[in-house]
């Protein structure tokens, strides 16, 4: 993502503090023109893995390759798996399974955030038109914006927030490059402040929730809560980026005590706990799983996706798009009913033959 320098630093910092294994992940949904197996879903994740690391993944001689499943995946419902080594030390693993219904497929979505499966609702409509059958598929992934305690709409207009995270509605349509740049520069500070305030609130609330774990706090919990606004101003004053701040040093200076240091030491249980809470919000910005969709027949409408040379449709699916609202992918295709053309041709021939016979009979 390129939301801002702040978000980039925040994300990088979170990933460094965690053991997150996040290779390239792609999800491919296939809608079929078959009543008994209407759909199939496949997940592929690839990772560049040096030979020494690959060797450590062997369970025993002549057993399939295995690589850790990314934290953004839940593959419990998938029946088949295959791992192979490609060029340049790339190891790719694919999970796939057919589903008996569209509902079953959406209920078993393999994508998850912070250990919780993403909720989605998929629908498939078939419309018979004699010479062709029209297929309309859609899948909606539900918003995860409630992960943030402070709503983004408190910092910017709803449409501005939606445009920043999803590109819709297109607020720069018809603008020049300079005008679009100016528009974006007006939005970015508000988004930065929204994320900053949420991260600060997570940190402050975590300390309050674990205040009894502090051996000798310089002030009572009640007094610490009362100092919230004063502390936020003291900690953020003069800082261009929130991640440039060393909060333990700021708290030492304010309270003349190192009582809060453990909350910012990732070697302690308190430090690990705070990092985990911050990661719940920042992981959303790190979520990026391209969604490929293959429809039966000829695609006539890709929605907000892009048609690929192989006939599949590619949708950009990121965690950011789930912050302001639900995210829906949709596509429409036509399947030619060859039998309808054959029957029509046969019917036309029969009608022509009958008409010719009647003509001959009438001429006698």
PDB file of C-alpha atoms in Angstrom, residues 66-361:
ATOM      1  CA  UNK A  66       5.605 -28.730   3.260  1.00  0.00           C
ATOM      2  CA  UNK A  67       5.766 -25.030   3.988  1.00  0.00           C
ATOM      3  CA  UNK A  68       4.046 -23.068   6.756  1.00  0.00           C
ATOM      4  CA  UNK A  69       0.517 -21.892   6.016  1.00  0.00           C
ATOM      5  CA  UNK A  70       0.311 -18.067   6.001  1.00  0.00           C
ATOM      6  CA  UNK A  71      -1.497 -16.436   8.899  1.00  0.00           C
ATOM      7  CA  UNK A  72      -4.085 -14.987   6.497  1.00  0.00           C
ATOM      8  CA  UNK A  73      -5.301 -18.485   5.496  1.00  0.00           C
ATOM      9  CA  UNK A  74      -7.562 -21.114   7.009  1.00  0.00           C
ATOM     10  CA  UNK A  75      -7.417 -24.219   4.830  1.00  0.00           C
ATOM     11  CA  UNK A  76      -9.351 -26.642   7.068  1.00  0.00           C
ATOM     12  CA  UNK A  77     -12.100 -27.138   4.459  1.00  0.00           C
ATOM     13  CA  UNK A  78      -9.746 -27.830   1.557  1.00  0.00           C
ATOM     14  CA  UNK A  79      -9.451 -31.414   0.379  1.00  0.00           C
ATOM     15  CA  UNK A  80      -6.351 -31.465  -1.839  1.00  0.00           C
ATOM     16  CA  UNK A  81      -2.908 -29.949  -1.638  1.00  0.00           C
ATOM     17  CA  UNK A  82       0.209 -29.870  -3.761  1.00  0.00           C
ATOM     18  CA  UNK A  83       3.621 -28.257  -3.217  1.00  0.00           C
ATOM     19  CA  UNK A  84       6.326 -27.840  -5.813  1.00  0.00           C
ATOM     20  CA  UNK A  85       9.654 -26.081  -6.249  1.00  0.00           C
ATOM     21  CA  UNK A  86       9.925 -23.683  -9.160  1.00  0.00           C
ATOM     22  CA  UNK A  87      12.658 -21.484 -10.531  1.00  0.00           C
ATOM     23  CA  UNK A  88      14.812 -19.227  -8.348  1.00  0.00           C
ATOM     24  CA  UNK A  89      14.132 -21.168  -5.130  1.00  0.00           C
ATOM     25  CA  UNK A  90      10.391 -20.458  -5.285  1.00  0.00           C
ATOM     26  CA  UNK A  91       8.249 -22.904  -3.340  1.00  0.00           C
ATOM     27  CA  UNK A  92       4.535 -22.868  -4.207  1.00  0.00           C
ATOM     28  CA  UNK A  93       1.741 -24.647  -2.366  1.00  0.00           C
ATOM     29  CA  UNK A  94      -1.795 -24.999  -3.713  1.00  0.00           C
ATOM     30  CA  UNK A  95      -4.926 -26.003  -1.816  1.00  0.00           C
ATOM     31  CA  UNK A  96      -8.158 -26.632  -3.690  1.00  0.00           C
ATOM     32  CA  UNK A  97     -11.553 -28.218  -3.271  1.00  0.00           C
ATOM     33  CA  UNK A  98     -14.884 -28.376  -5.143  1.00  0.00           C
ATOM     34  CA  UNK A  99     -17.997 -27.187  -3.319  1.00  0.00           C
ATOM     35  CA  UNK A 100     -21.532 -28.529  -3.556  1.00  0.00           C
ATOM     36  CA  UNK A 101     -23.058 -25.064  -3.422  1.00  0.00           C
ATOM     37  CA  UNK A 102     -22.172 -21.389  -3.630  1.00  0.00           C
ATOM     38  CA  UNK A 103     -23.310 -20.926  -0.014  1.00  0.00           C
ATOM     39  CA  UNK A 104     -20.989 -23.665   1.203  1.00  0.00           C
ATOM     40  CA  UNK A 105     -18.076 -22.040  -0.615  1.00  0.00           C
ATOM     41  CA  UNK A 106     -18.649 -18.637   0.964  1.00  0.00           C
ATOM     42  CA  UNK A 107     -19.108 -20.122   4.419  1.00  0.00           C
ATOM     43  CA  UNK A 108     -15.752 -21.866   4.084  1.00  0.00           C
ATOM     44  CA  UNK A 109     -13.781 -18.904   2.773  1.00  0.00           C
ATOM     45  CA  UNK A 110     -10.089 -19.613   3.445  1.00  0.00           C
ATOM     46  CA  UNK A 111      -9.200 -15.980   4.126  1.00  0.00           C
ATOM     47  CA  UNK A 112      -8.802 -14.710   7.664  1.00  0.00           C
ATOM     48  CA  UNK A 113      -7.585 -11.681   9.589  1.00  0.00           C
ATOM     49  CA  UNK A 114      -6.167 -11.855  13.102  1.00  0.00           C
ATOM     50  CA  UNK A 115      -7.149 -15.512  13.344  1.00  0.00           C
ATOM     51  CA  UNK A 116     -10.809 -14.898  12.443  1.00  0.00           C
ATOM     52  CA  UNK A 117     -12.276 -16.097   9.153  1.00  0.00           C
ATOM     53  CA  UNK A 118     -13.491 -13.263   6.928  1.00  0.00           C
ATOM     54  CA  UNK A 119     -17.262 -13.310   6.513  1.00  0.00           C
ATOM     55  CA  UNK A 120     -18.485 -13.404   2.950  1.00  0.00           C
ATOM     56  CA  UNK A 121     -21.739 -13.949   1.100  1.00  0.00           C
ATOM     57  CA  UNK A 122     -21.636 -15.318  -2.446  1.00  0.00           C
ATOM     58  CA  UNK A 123     -24.530 -15.498  -4.900  1.00  0.00           C
ATOM     59  CA  UNK A 124     -24.955 -17.003  -8.363  1.00  0.00           C
ATOM     60  CA  UNK A 125     -27.913 -16.208 -10.609  1.00  0.00           C
ATOM     61  CA  UNK A 126     -28.681 -18.157 -13.791  1.00  0.00           C
ATOM     62  CA  UNK A 127     -31.003 -16.629 -16.356  1.00  0.00           C
ATOM     63  CA  UNK A 128     -32.075 -18.859 -19.228  1.00  0.00           C
ATOM     64  CA  UNK A 129     -32.418 -16.991 -22.541  1.00  0.00           C
ATOM     65  CA  UNK A 130     -32.851 -19.948 -24.970  1.00  0.00           C
ATOM     66  CA  UNK A 131     -29.804 -19.292 -27.132  1.00  0.00           C
ATOM     67  CA  UNK A 132     -27.634 -18.556 -24.094  1.00  0.00           C
ATOM     68  CA  UNK A 133     -27.653 -18.764 -20.307  1.00  0.00           C
ATOM     69  CA  UNK A 134     -26.626 -15.674 -18.392  1.00  0.00           C
ATOM     70  CA  UNK A 135     -24.502 -16.163 -15.240  1.00  0.00           C
ATOM     71  CA  UNK A 136     -24.184 -13.381 -12.666  1.00  0.00           C
ATOM     72  CA  UNK A 137     -21.820 -14.084  -9.765  1.00  0.00           C
ATOM     73  CA  UNK A 138     -21.073 -11.844  -6.803  1.00  0.00           C
ATOM     74  CA  UNK A 139     -19.240 -12.241  -3.527  1.00  0.00           C
ATOM     75  CA  UNK A 140     -19.349  -9.685  -0.741  1.00  0.00           C
ATOM     76  CA  UNK A 141     -16.721  -9.614   2.003  1.00  0.00           C
ATOM     77  CA  UNK A 142     -17.936  -7.839   5.109  1.00  0.00           C
ATOM     78  CA  UNK A 143     -16.366  -4.700   6.575  1.00  0.00           C
ATOM     79  CA  UNK A 144     -13.727  -5.005   9.324  1.00  0.00           C
ATOM     80  CA  UNK A 145     -13.731  -1.329  10.216  1.00  0.00           C
ATOM     81  CA  UNK A 146     -15.011  -2.083  13.720  1.00  0.00           C
ATOM     82  CA  UNK A 147     -11.482  -3.294  14.538  1.00  0.00           C
ATOM     83  CA  UNK A 148     -10.690   0.390  15.038  1.00  0.00           C
ATOM     84  CA  UNK A 149     -12.216   1.950  18.141  1.00  0.00           C
ATOM     85  CA  UNK A 150     -12.283   5.435  16.632  1.00  0.00           C
ATOM     86  CA  UNK A 151     -14.381   5.703  13.469  1.00  0.00           C
ATOM     87  CA  UNK A 152     -12.681   7.107  10.372  1.00  0.00           C
ATOM     88  CA  UNK A 153     -15.739   9.260   9.653  1.00  0.00           C
ATOM     89  CA  UNK A 154     -14.865  11.313  12.751  1.00  0.00           C
ATOM     90  CA  UNK A 155     -11.817  12.568  10.846  1.00  0.00           C
ATOM     91  CA  UNK A 156     -13.058  12.968   7.271  1.00  0.00           C
ATOM     92  CA  UNK A 157     -16.206  12.935   5.173  1.00  0.00           C
ATOM     93  CA  UNK A 158     -17.555   9.452   4.386  1.00  0.00           C
ATOM     94  CA  UNK A 159     -16.920   9.782   0.644  1.00  0.00           C
ATOM     95  CA  UNK A 160     -13.346  11.009   1.239  1.00  0.00           C
ATOM     96  CA  UNK A 161     -12.622   8.003   3.447  1.00  0.00           C
ATOM     97  CA  UNK A 162     -14.118   5.572   0.950  1.00  0.00           C
ATOM     98  CA  UNK A 163     -12.181   7.093  -1.917  1.00  0.00           C
ATOM     99  CA  UNK A 164      -8.905   6.932   0.023  1.00  0.00           C
ATOM    100  CA  UNK A 165      -9.249   3.254   0.841  1.00  0.00           C
ATOM    101  CA  UNK A 166     -11.185   1.919  -2.159  1.00  0.00           C
ATOM    102  CA  UNK A 167     -10.926   4.433  -5.005  1.00  0.00           C
ATOM    103  CA  UNK A 168     -14.711   4.827  -5.035  1.00  0.00           C
ATOM    104  CA  UNK A 169     -16.438   7.163  -5.559  1.00  0.00           C
ATOM    105  CA  UNK A 170     -13.841   8.605  -7.928  1.00  0.00           C
ATOM    106  CA  UNK A 171     -13.397  12.067  -6.458  1.00  0.00           C
ATOM    107  CA  UNK A 172     -10.609  13.053  -8.872  1.00  0.00           C
ATOM    108  CA  UNK A 173     -12.502  12.272 -12.074  1.00  0.00           C
ATOM    109  CA  UNK A 174     -11.910  15.045 -14.583  1.00  0.00           C
ATOM    110  CA  UNK A 175      -9.122  16.589 -12.508  1.00  0.00           C
ATOM    111  CA  UNK A 176      -5.634  17.312 -13.775  1.00  0.00           C
ATOM    112  CA  UNK A 177      -2.665  15.575 -12.180  1.00  0.00           C
ATOM    113  CA  UNK A 178      -1.880  18.666 -10.112  1.00  0.00           C
ATOM    114  CA  UNK A 179      -5.481  18.983  -8.948  1.00  0.00           C
ATOM    115  CA  UNK A 180      -5.676  15.292  -8.032  1.00  0.00           C
ATOM    116  CA  UNK A 181      -2.418  15.583  -6.091  1.00  0.00           C
ATOM    117  CA  UNK A 182      -3.792  18.542  -4.165  1.00  0.00           C
ATOM    118  CA  UNK A 183      -6.958  16.605  -3.351  1.00  0.00           C
ATOM    119  CA  UNK A 184      -4.975  13.641  -2.023  1.00  0.00           C
ATOM    120  CA  UNK A 185      -2.696  15.872   0.044  1.00  0.00           C
ATOM    121  CA  UNK A 186      -5.793  17.244   1.765  1.00  0.00           C
ATOM    122  CA  UNK A 187      -7.057  13.771   2.666  1.00  0.00           C
ATOM    123  CA  UNK A 188      -3.823  12.160   3.863  1.00  0.00           C
ATOM    124  CA  UNK A 189      -3.268  14.176   7.077  1.00  0.00           C
ATOM    125  CA  UNK A 190      -6.746  13.242   8.304  1.00  0.00           C
ATOM    126  CA  UNK A 191      -6.167   9.533   7.631  1.00  0.00           C
ATOM    127  CA  UNK A 192      -2.785   9.734   9.388  1.00  0.00           C
ATOM    128  CA  UNK A 193      -4.368  11.375  12.425  1.00  0.00           C
ATOM    129  CA  UNK A 194      -7.124   8.744  12.485  1.00  0.00           C
ATOM    130  CA  UNK A 195      -4.599   5.896  12.537  1.00  0.00           C
ATOM    131  CA  UNK A 196      -2.324   7.687  15.021  1.00  0.00           C
ATOM    132  CA  UNK A 197      -5.180   8.246  17.455  1.00  0.00           C
ATOM    133  CA  UNK A 198      -6.307   4.626  17.161  1.00  0.00           C
ATOM    134  CA  UNK A 199      -2.812   3.292  17.830  1.00  0.00           C
ATOM    135  CA  UNK A 200      -2.386   5.635  20.781  1.00  0.00           C
ATOM    136  CA  UNK A 201      -5.761   4.563  22.165  1.00  0.00           C
ATOM    137  CA  UNK A 202      -4.812   0.894  21.849  1.00  0.00           C
ATOM    138  CA  UNK A 203      -1.586   1.534  23.748  1.00  0.00           C
ATOM    139  CA  UNK A 204      -3.217   3.664  26.433  1.00  0.00           C
ATOM    140  CA  UNK A 205      -6.107   1.239  26.987  1.00  0.00           C
ATOM    141  CA  UNK A 206      -3.716  -1.719  27.162  1.00  0.00           C
ATOM    142  CA  UNK A 207      -1.681  -0.039  29.891  1.00  0.00           C
ATOM    143  CA  UNK A 208      -4.848   0.822  31.820  1.00  0.00           C
ATOM    144  CA  UNK A 209      -6.133  -2.743  31.445  1.00  0.00           C
ATOM    145  CA  UNK A 210      -2.875  -4.144  32.832  1.00  0.00           C
ATOM    146  CA  UNK A 211      -2.162  -1.422  35.355  1.00  0.00           C
ATOM    147  CA  UNK A 212      -2.183  -3.866  38.257  1.00  0.00           C
ATOM    148  CA  UNK A 213       0.848  -5.574  36.683  1.00  0.00           C
ATOM    149  CA  UNK A 214       3.030  -2.499  37.263  1.00  0.00           C
ATOM    150  CA  UNK A 215       5.129  -3.120  40.435  1.00  0.00           C
ATOM    151  CA  UNK A 216       5.396   0.491  41.611  1.00  0.00           C
ATOM    152  CA  UNK A 217       3.386   2.897  39.451  1.00  0.00           C
ATOM    153  CA  UNK A 218       4.169   6.572  39.991  1.00  0.00           C
ATOM    154  CA  UNK A 219       0.450   7.433  39.962  1.00  0.00           C
ATOM    155  CA  UNK A 220      -2.771   5.535  40.555  1.00  0.00           C
ATOM    156  CA  UNK A 221      -4.753   4.027  37.698  1.00  0.00           C
ATOM    157  CA  UNK A 222      -7.454   6.652  38.167  1.00  0.00           C
ATOM    158  CA  UNK A 223      -4.923   9.465  37.917  1.00  0.00           C
ATOM    159  CA  UNK A 224      -3.308   7.858  34.861  1.00  0.00           C
ATOM    160  CA  UNK A 225      -6.714   7.800  33.131  1.00  0.00           C
ATOM    161  CA  UNK A 226      -7.290  11.453  34.031  1.00  0.00           C
ATOM    162  CA  UNK A 227      -3.956  12.350  32.418  1.00  0.00           C
ATOM    163  CA  UNK A 228      -4.919  10.822  29.029  1.00  0.00           C
ATOM    164  CA  UNK A 229      -5.201  14.040  26.998  1.00  0.00           C
ATOM    165  CA  UNK A 230      -2.160  15.597  28.653  1.00  0.00           C
ATOM    166  CA  UNK A 231      -0.077  12.470  27.985  1.00  0.00           C
ATOM    167  CA  UNK A 232      -1.122  12.284  24.326  1.00  0.00           C
ATOM    168  CA  UNK A 233      -0.092  15.908  23.771  1.00  0.00           C
ATOM    169  CA  UNK A 234       3.191  15.397  25.599  1.00  0.00           C
ATOM    170  CA  UNK A 235       4.048  12.214  23.681  1.00  0.00           C
ATOM    171  CA  UNK A 236       3.158  13.497  20.206  1.00  0.00           C
ATOM    172  CA  UNK A 237       4.393  17.099  20.409  1.00  0.00           C
ATOM    173  CA  UNK A 238       7.175  17.735  17.907  1.00  0.00           C
ATOM    174  CA  UNK A 239       6.923  14.312  16.237  1.00  0.00           C
ATOM    175  CA  UNK A 240       6.452  14.080  12.471  1.00  0.00           C
ATOM    176  CA  UNK A 241       5.678  10.356  12.571  1.00  0.00           C
ATOM    177  CA  UNK A 242       4.158   8.385  15.424  1.00  0.00           C
ATOM    178  CA  UNK A 243       6.618   5.531  14.889  1.00  0.00           C
ATOM    179  CA  UNK A 244       9.525   7.929  15.379  1.00  0.00           C
ATOM    180  CA  UNK A 245       8.415   8.343  18.988  1.00  0.00           C
ATOM    181  CA  UNK A 246       9.934   6.267  21.770  1.00  0.00           C
ATOM    182  CA  UNK A 247       6.977   6.155  24.178  1.00  0.00           C
ATOM    183  CA  UNK A 248       8.938   4.569  27.031  1.00  0.00           C
ATOM    184  CA  UNK A 249      11.309   7.546  27.030  1.00  0.00           C
ATOM    185  CA  UNK A 250       8.425  10.004  26.878  1.00  0.00           C
ATOM    186  CA  UNK A 251       6.707   8.306  29.824  1.00  0.00           C
ATOM    187  CA  UNK A 252       9.980   8.289  31.780  1.00  0.00           C
ATOM    188  CA  UNK A 253      10.367  12.023  31.205  1.00  0.00           C
ATOM    189  CA  UNK A 254       6.764  12.749  32.162  1.00  0.00           C
ATOM    190  CA  UNK A 255       6.565  10.590  35.304  1.00  0.00           C
ATOM    191  CA  UNK A 256      10.294  10.539  36.218  1.00  0.00           C
ATOM    192  CA  UNK A 257       9.924   6.768  36.457  1.00  0.00           C
ATOM    193  CA  UNK A 258      10.690   3.687  34.324  1.00  0.00           C
ATOM    194  CA  UNK A 259       7.629   1.855  35.647  1.00  0.00           C
ATOM    195  CA  UNK A 260       6.065   1.597  32.164  1.00  0.00           C
ATOM    196  CA  UNK A 261       9.136   0.290  30.315  1.00  0.00           C
ATOM    197  CA  UNK A 262       7.952  -3.325  30.192  1.00  0.00           C
ATOM    198  CA  UNK A 263       5.032  -2.358  27.964  1.00  0.00           C
ATOM    199  CA  UNK A 264       7.501  -1.394  25.233  1.00  0.00           C
ATOM    200  CA  UNK A 265       9.930  -4.291  25.611  1.00  0.00           C
ATOM    201  CA  UNK A 266       8.992  -7.119  23.275  1.00  0.00           C
ATOM    202  CA  UNK A 267      10.916  -9.570  25.444  1.00  0.00           C
ATOM    203  CA  UNK A 268       8.333  -9.213  28.214  1.00  0.00           C
ATOM    204  CA  UNK A 269       4.807 -10.626  28.309  1.00  0.00           C
ATOM    205  CA  UNK A 270       3.394  -7.098  28.538  1.00  0.00           C
ATOM    206  CA  UNK A 271       5.432  -5.984  25.534  1.00  0.00           C
ATOM    207  CA  UNK A 272       4.324  -8.974  23.492  1.00  0.00           C
ATOM    208  CA  UNK A 273       0.726  -8.375  24.506  1.00  0.00           C
ATOM    209  CA  UNK A 274       0.796  -4.732  23.420  1.00  0.00           C
ATOM    210  CA  UNK A 275       2.461  -5.637  20.114  1.00  0.00           C
ATOM    211  CA  UNK A 276      -0.270  -8.204  19.495  1.00  0.00           C
ATOM    212  CA  UNK A 277      -3.003  -5.624  20.109  1.00  0.00           C
ATOM    213  CA  UNK A 278      -1.371  -3.115  17.761  1.00  0.00           C
ATOM    214  CA  UNK A 279      -0.921  -5.841  15.148  1.00  0.00           C
ATOM    215  CA  UNK A 280      -4.671  -6.475  15.051  1.00  0.00           C
ATOM    216  CA  UNK A 281      -5.109  -3.064  13.461  1.00  0.00           C
ATOM    217  CA  UNK A 282      -1.935  -2.948  11.394  1.00  0.00           C
ATOM    218  CA  UNK A 283      -2.421  -6.448   9.974  1.00  0.00           C
ATOM    219  CA  UNK A 284      -5.392  -5.103   8.043  1.00  0.00           C
ATOM    220  CA  UNK A 285      -3.023  -2.885   6.038  1.00  0.00           C
ATOM    221  CA  UNK A 286      -0.765  -5.856   5.326  1.00  0.00           C
ATOM    222  CA  UNK A 287      -3.581  -8.037   3.979  1.00  0.00           C
ATOM    223  CA  UNK A 288      -3.301  -8.347   0.187  1.00  0.00           C
ATOM    224  CA  UNK A 289      -4.774 -11.377  -1.600  1.00  0.00           C
ATOM    225  CA  UNK A 290      -5.498 -10.934  -5.326  1.00  0.00           C
ATOM    226  CA  UNK A 291      -8.834 -12.550  -6.198  1.00  0.00           C
ATOM    227  CA  UNK A 292      -9.042 -14.415  -9.519  1.00  0.00           C
ATOM    228  CA  UNK A 293     -12.440 -15.399 -10.878  1.00  0.00           C
ATOM    229  CA  UNK A 294     -13.168 -17.741 -13.781  1.00  0.00           C
ATOM    230  CA  UNK A 295     -16.703 -17.635 -15.153  1.00  0.00           C
ATOM    231  CA  UNK A 296     -18.362 -20.138 -17.503  1.00  0.00           C
ATOM    232  CA  UNK A 297     -18.647 -19.061 -21.134  1.00  0.00           C
ATOM    233  CA  UNK A 298     -17.788 -15.573 -22.360  1.00  0.00           C
ATOM    234  CA  UNK A 299     -17.298 -12.772 -19.833  1.00  0.00           C
ATOM    235  CA  UNK A 300     -19.369  -9.693 -20.728  1.00  0.00           C
ATOM    236  CA  UNK A 301     -18.973  -7.645 -17.524  1.00  0.00           C
ATOM    237  CA  UNK A 302     -16.019  -7.720 -15.108  1.00  0.00           C
ATOM    238  CA  UNK A 303     -17.375  -5.294 -12.521  1.00  0.00           C
ATOM    239  CA  UNK A 304     -14.375  -3.605 -10.880  1.00  0.00           C
ATOM    240  CA  UNK A 305     -12.018  -6.353 -12.056  1.00  0.00           C
ATOM    241  CA  UNK A 306      -9.690  -6.644 -15.047  1.00  0.00           C
ATOM    242  CA  UNK A 307     -10.015  -9.399 -17.653  1.00  0.00           C
ATOM    243  CA  UNK A 308      -6.804 -11.434 -17.982  1.00  0.00           C
ATOM    244  CA  UNK A 309      -5.392 -13.032 -21.175  1.00  0.00           C
ATOM    245  CA  UNK A 310      -6.366 -16.500 -19.901  1.00  0.00           C
ATOM    246  CA  UNK A 311     -10.022 -15.431 -19.536  1.00  0.00           C
ATOM    247  CA  UNK A 312     -10.011 -15.076 -15.753  1.00  0.00           C
ATOM    248  CA  UNK A 313     -10.842 -11.799 -14.008  1.00  0.00           C
ATOM    249  CA  UNK A 314      -8.422 -10.260 -11.514  1.00  0.00           C
ATOM    250  CA  UNK A 315      -9.673  -8.178  -8.590  1.00  0.00           C
ATOM    251  CA  UNK A 316      -7.489  -6.201  -6.196  1.00  0.00           C
ATOM    252  CA  UNK A 317      -8.483  -7.368  -2.724  1.00  0.00           C
ATOM    253  CA  UNK A 318      -6.784  -5.685   0.230  1.00  0.00           C
ATOM    254  CA  UNK A 319      -7.599  -5.158   3.881  1.00  0.00           C
ATOM    255  CA  UNK A 320      -7.865  -1.419   3.303  1.00  0.00           C
ATOM    256  CA  UNK A 321     -10.894  -1.963   1.076  1.00  0.00           C
ATOM    257  CA  UNK A 322     -12.677  -3.568   4.041  1.00  0.00           C
ATOM    258  CA  UNK A 323     -12.176  -0.612   6.377  1.00  0.00           C
ATOM    259  CA  UNK A 324     -14.913   1.804   5.249  1.00  0.00           C
ATOM    260  CA  UNK A 325     -17.501  -0.662   3.917  1.00  0.00           C
ATOM    261  CA  UNK A 326     -18.199  -4.156   2.567  1.00  0.00           C
ATOM    262  CA  UNK A 327     -16.242  -5.104  -0.549  1.00  0.00           C
ATOM    263  CA  UNK A 328     -18.090  -6.771  -3.436  1.00  0.00           C
ATOM    264  CA  UNK A 329     -16.710  -8.417  -6.546  1.00  0.00           C
ATOM    265  CA  UNK A 330     -19.127  -9.220  -9.353  1.00  0.00           C
ATOM    266  CA  UNK A 331     -19.033 -10.547 -12.919  1.00  0.00           C
ATOM    267  CA  UNK A 332     -21.420 -11.565 -15.689  1.00  0.00           C
ATOM    268  CA  UNK A 333     -20.942 -14.133 -18.459  1.00  0.00           C
ATOM    269  CA  UNK A 334     -22.916 -15.842 -21.237  1.00  0.00           C
ATOM    270  CA  UNK A 335     -22.830 -19.568 -22.008  1.00  0.00           C
ATOM    271  CA  UNK A 336     -23.978 -20.376 -25.521  1.00  0.00           C
ATOM    272  CA  UNK A 337     -26.636 -23.091 -25.628  1.00  0.00           C
ATOM    273  CA  UNK A 338     -25.555 -24.962 -28.773  1.00  0.00           C
ATOM    274  CA  UNK A 339     -28.440 -27.381 -28.407  1.00  0.00           C
ATOM    275  CA  UNK A 340     -30.856 -24.426 -28.696  1.00  0.00           C
ATOM    276  CA  UNK A 341     -29.322 -23.482 -32.054  1.00  0.00           C
ATOM    277  CA  UNK A 342     -29.540 -27.112 -33.203  1.00  0.00           C
ATOM    278  CA  UNK A 343     -33.173 -27.436 -32.132  1.00  0.00           C
ATOM    279  CA  UNK A 344     -34.023 -24.119 -33.744  1.00  0.00           C
ATOM    280  CA  UNK A 345     -32.325 -25.175 -36.969  1.00  0.00           C
ATOM    281  CA  UNK A 346     -34.105 -28.531 -36.950  1.00  0.00           C
ATOM    282  CA  UNK A 347     -37.425 -26.809 -36.236  1.00  0.00           C
ATOM    283  CA  UNK A 348     -36.814 -24.373 -39.101  1.00  0.00           C
ATOM    284  CA  UNK A 349     -36.026 -27.253 -41.447  1.00  0.00           C
ATOM    285  CA  UNK A 350     -39.146 -29.121 -40.383  1.00  0.00           C
ATOM    286  CA  UNK A 351     -41.289 -26.033 -40.850  1.00  0.00           C
ATOM    287  CA  UNK A 352     -39.708 -25.422 -44.256  1.00  0.00           C
ATOM    288  CA  UNK A 353     -40.304 -29.032 -45.325  1.00  0.00           C
ATOM    289  CA  UNK A 354     -43.922 -28.937 -44.165  1.00  0.00           C
ATOM    290  CA  UNK A 355     -44.458 -25.620 -45.933  1.00  0.00           C
ATOM    291  CA  UNK A 356     -42.918 -26.999 -49.126  1.00  0.00           C
ATOM    292  CA  UNK A 357     -45.151 -30.073 -48.996  1.00  0.00           C
ATOM    293  CA  UNK A 358     -48.237 -27.949 -48.506  1.00  0.00           C
ATOM    294  CA  UNK A 359     -47.174 -25.731 -51.387  1.00  0.00           C
ATOM    295  CA  UNK A 360     -46.755 -28.711 -53.680  1.00  0.00           C
ATOM    296  CA  UNK A 361     -50.046 -30.193 -52.532  1.00  0.00           C
TER     297      UNK A 361
END
